[in-house]
Amino acid sequence: MREDDVALTFVHTADWHLGMRFRSFREEHELELMRARLEVIDRIFGVADSSLADAVLCAGDLFDGPRPDAQWSEGLAAVLKKRASPKRPVFLLPGNHDPLLTDSVWDPASAFRKQLPEHVHVVDRDDFTFTLKEGAVLCAAPCRSSAGQKDLALALPARADGDERIRVGLVHGSTFDLKDFQTNFPISPEAAVQRGFDYLAIGDTHGFRVFPPLEKPTVYPGAPEPTSFSDEEPGHVAVVFISQRRKVTVTKERVAKWRWESVRVESLAELRELAARTDLSQRVLELCVVACLPATEYEEAERLLRELAGSEAVRPKAGILKLDRTGLTLDTRDIDALFADLPEAVRATVRRLRELEEGEEGETARRAIYHLYSLVRKVA
Amino acid sequence: MRFVRLVVDHFRGIEHAEVELGRGLNVLYGPNDLGKSSLAAAVRAALLLPHTSAAAEEHRPWQGEYEPEVELTFVDADERFWRVSKTFGSRGSSFLESSKDGRDFVGEAKGREVDERLRAMLSWGAPPPGGKAGVRGLPETFLSNVLLAEQTNVDAILSESLEMDSDPGESGRLRLTRALQGLARDPRFKKLLDAAEAECEQHFSPTGRFRRGKSTPLFKVAEEVKKLQSELDAVDGQLRLTDEVEGRLKQLRARVQETGEESRAAARTLEIARQVAAADSALEAARAELARIVEARARVTEKEAALSALAESASASEAALATAREAESTARSAFDAAKDAHLAAASQKAASQRAVKTAELKQALAALESERLALDARQRAAEQARSEAARAAQLAAQQKALAEKASAARERLDADGRALEDTRLQREQLRNLLAFGAFRDAAAAVAALETSRRDAAAFRSRAEDAGREARTLRATVAEEPLPDAETANAIRQLERDLEVAEAALGGGLSATITPLSTSADVRVRVDGGEEKPAEGTVEASRALELVIGEIARVRILAGDAAKRQRAEALRARWNAEARPVLTLAGLTSAAALTDARARADESLRKADALEKDARQLLERAAEVEARLGDAPKLERRAKDLEAALEGKDRDALAAIVKKVGPAWETQTERAARTLEAGEAAAKARLDTARSELAGLDGQLVQMASTVEAAQKEADRLRTVLGEDPAECLKAVATDVAALAARDAALRKELVELEGAAGKAVLAAKARMEEAEAALARAVAGTREAEETVAAARSARDQARGELEAARAHADSLPFARAEEAVREREKERAALPASVPDLATAEAAAARLAEEHLARRGEFQQAEGELIRVGGAVARERHAALKAGQTQKVEEQKALERDAAAWKLLRDTLKDCEAEGAQHIGKALAGEVAERFTALTGSRYGALAMDPNLKVENIEAGGGPRAVDALSAGTRDQLATLLRLAIAERLGSAIILDDQLVHSDRMKLEWFHEALSRAATMIQVVVLTCRREDYESDVLSRGRHEAIDLTMKVRRLG
């Protein structure tokens, strides 16, 4: 597509989920992940700048709840005041997580709405239309509740006879292939075609997805920062170019700071290999260790895990580590030799703990043996 | 433990005794029967015998009516002073006091509690007084016998054991076991155990429970788990409801689809039925039209045939007329003849008049028939118009009923809308109330933070004061050039040793100095004192030094050479080691130095305590300040909440809160939830009403269209009729009745007219009448023929006219079009199903199914409203996130607990294994005792066997084990003494040896001097003896050694 052929360019994003909690993580990591969701918005506007976008469409679930903590609504208002421009209007759509309710963040009387610049538009009408530029119109409808069975896309007005304008739809909901779509604002796969949209911008699922027909696509941009290890292709926005001939081109632009990765290691060698990686600093790493190691290797594994996790004094190798080490056990078969020159009471202690290994306290006993081993090493 | 002071009054044979005891070895000597053993008994009674015990009787004074009294002061392992005072007897008393410095005592217990406290403190295996295990007299325990054995029982210990203890808590065994463990530890083991202990202390309280203080990791994760669980519990309900509502929605969706399909099918059937009815109606109309045209055409044919018949009839009539006219002419001729004859008699005028009248009547009857046909056509048109008008009216009535139903639905919609608005207003009020409550809480929290801020400042100020005071104390101590406690004690010991050594020089010296000239400068120094001018007799106890001018210095010393040398050596040590220290400290004696050291130590302890207080205060300040971290957020929140309340009537809100009472928040939230649920239900009702109204509006529009069409048709028919159909029908009926009357009248008149006849003339009348009759007949024939001709012609002409009219009418009707229309309608009808329900049945079925569908949609929308309220997919996602978080935190909690449990298991196992090694305390002790005994006896005896309860089983001698009973009294005494000393050393406790070792020879005694000297460096040893010389040796005099002459301390009764 030649540059002069472009009739309309816009950035399509969704599912910011500002204020979303990450309860599986430590408090400081949770805060970091929550803040990242606000920081990524600046990069989204960076993409809008570089792609000379005419508009930024935000397709719902921008907040994790309808009444977010002030730090997130005020934070977003501050970014929008700084980055939104009269030449590039921004459209904020209430989704099922942050539906348009009385006294919600979208309420015209809310402090958040009062802080928004004029060129930031909240979709707060069911018949919302906006002329993006000459020959291009946006039609949108908000979620008014956290659940619903109405197809908001099909509720948008159809293309009138003789209307040759570029038409863009903006709604939030689940396509028919998603679980429980029936009660989560279902979106028909034919909605774009039936309503005569050149591009249907939607939000809900957190991975980037494009639905046919490609000449009139329906697109989920996904969450700009991942929200879980199971998200598929999160961390993007869609940059959309529509030509004078209404040909649509969609590009996927990465904006996320964090990459979420699940790793399972089953040997010390694999753990060493993981610890030697140089790309972990921007990773949220879910690490599951399943290995039975003799004391010396166990000690090294402990050290490597400490290096990955870091501490107050040592910078962690992994950006954020979520560790499952329940499968990491001490191999005690040759442990006696390590205590051979110690007093009898110590050796008797090891013998007794080993007897307990087979019982209900087996794991506790193995851990106790390792504690003793580490103490002996420390004392020595 | 060590004894400090013993005061005894009226105890056995002692009237009063007061003995101060020092550290180390205290040899209390005195002659037999002075009361030495009574002093030992007094110690036992003070420590173990309840003052009410009958056993105290044996301590009653031998003379006088006094109650025995004992006061014992001792120091515990923590250097705390304790003073126990007992007056025995039924009116006696017990008091226990304590002191940090041995001077100022405070009460700790009295009465029986004194013995409870003492026995717990000593842990000698004596049970608490009273109770089942309590012993009424003096409790005999293994350790009390070891440490305070009676004179008469010096070797009884060899046959006793821990089994004799009656304390259910086994305090004696425990104390001994712990003491032996501590000594037996390998340093490496100790380090490991200490480290494990330190880890355990982080995780467990002294009672073995997990530490869950706010600063512990477990507390934090447990709090997170608790919080997550609480949130999860709250969301669980939403999830359950979401699942339940979604399940219901699924069923309802299927039902809605089903009823929708049914309703649409019924609508389709109805449509088809309507089409069939319309087609049938159109076909019928087309056929009727065609039939009408065919009928018109048939009428033309009929009329043509009739016209032909009438034309023939007219021709025949005309021929008959001609014949009749001929006959009439003949008859007329005859009649003329007769007439002429009758001219006078009769006239022909009446007959002519009757003929004219008859013709007129017949014409009138024909006109009446035409009128009747016209009235029939009008009657049919009027009936059709009336039927169509009735149908239009019926439809209008249905429309009106529908409009009323819609109006009612609209009213319900308005009412639901108003109810919803009311609910919204109430929720707004509740939100204001909650905001006010939140603001009030936040304001209170801000006020509390301010208090915390002041508290923190106060803590810091107090901490600074304490720190400053501690620094002052430390500085004061640092300024004093005092040696450490060990050095001070060594100096004190040196001083005592010096005093003892110099006292041992004893004997006394006397010198009489007489200057030989007044200028002679003679000065004297007595017992190392200051120099002073000498004159007359000078007495000294051990040393006398004379300085005679610048001529000579004469030094005279008492005692034998060895003792002098010892005293000199000690003096030299004193001058070299002690004096510089004392001089530097500005003190003159070791006692003053000890006191100064004690004061300095006390200052340091106080400084420690102050610093500890300061640290605790700073920690408390830090804790409070840490809590202040949330202050800006809280203050900001309070301001935000206050801003949010701007314009709200806070007084009114406060009044509501006050009125509702403490449960306002719960009640408000409950009311908000109720209103929220009510609002959702109201919204659902509103949606249902809207949907219902929309359906009714649609039906109204359709009905209006139908009514309009029916009305138009009725109007058209009426317009064609030209008047009201009912009026028309009424007029037609009247006209028909009138027509019938006129017809009857005319016919009657005609009959009457036709029945009349002319009068015959008289005479000629017969002829004339005959002729006339003939003529009349002929004329009649002619007239009849003429009439017939006229009638025939009239009928022919009328028929021709009718034929022309019918032909014109038939020609005007579109026969071909009607035929085509019939074919078209038949074709259309053939395209529709042959068999369909009738229209009324189809309409009823369609209406019923539409209503059913509407009802299902209403239920569906209501369930949808419920789903919106409970959250749907959002609730599910939230639940999943919380569940994952909770699982993670529970795992973390388990890991922490497992790790802590591992430390505890390690520590406990280390202790258990160590205890197992030390549990056989007999083995732990026997080796050491046997080693000493072997040394004492020159390897005559070997290994000593003791059971786990410390009972001596045998001793190895002569190549085999020997019972200790087989040993001599002296040897048993020595073995018992070694065993007692070994145990006392392990316990760090004072021991009283009452007339021990009296059967030992000098060499053995000297060996024991070494043993006692070594023991005295660790514990206090109190020896009661009548043979002071047994304890006089260089070995003993080098150590801590007090020799106390009891004759100076004890006053006997009598």
CSV table of C-alpha atoms in Angstrom, one decimal, chain A residues 294-295 330-344 346-355 357 369 372-373 376:
chain,number,residue,atom,x,y,z
A,294,PRO,CA,22.4,-35.2,46.1
A,295,ALA,CA,23.4,-32.7,48.7
A,330,LEU,CA,17.2,-34.1,48.5
A,331,ASP,CA,18.8,-37.4,47.5
A,332,THR,CA,20.0,-38.8,50.9
A,333,ARG,CA,21.3,-42.1,49.7
A,334,ASP,CA,25.0,-41.2,50.2
A,335,ILE,CA,24.5,-38.5,52.8
A,336,ASP,CA,26.1,-40.4,55.7
A,337,ALA,CA,29.6,-40.0,54.3
A,338,LEU,CA,29.3,-36.2,54.5
A,339,PHE,CA,28.9,-36.4,58.3
A,340,ALA,CA,31.4,-39.2,59.0
A,341,ASP,CA,33.9,-37.1,61.0
A,342,LEU,CA,31.3,-35.3,63.1
A,343,PRO,CA,30.4,-36.2,66.7
A,344,GLU,CA,28.3,-39.2,67.3
A,346,VAL,CA,25.3,-35.5,64.9
A,347,ARG,CA,25.7,-38.8,63.1
A,348,ALA,CA,22.9,-40.3,65.2
A,349,THR,CA,20.7,-37.3,64.2
A,350,VAL,CA,21.3,-38.0,60.5
A,351,ARG,CA,20.5,-41.7,61.0
A,352,ARG,CA,17.3,-40.9,62.8
A,353,LEU,CA,16.2,-38.3,60.3
A,354,ARG,CA,16.8,-40.8,57.5
A,355,GLU,CA,14.6,-43.3,59.3
A,357,GLU,CA,12.2,-40.2,55.4
A,369,ILE,CA,18.9,-33.2,56.8
A,372,LEU,CA,22.0,-29.9,59.0
A,373,TYR,CA,24.2,-30.3,55.9
A,376,VAL,CA,27.8,-28.1,58.9
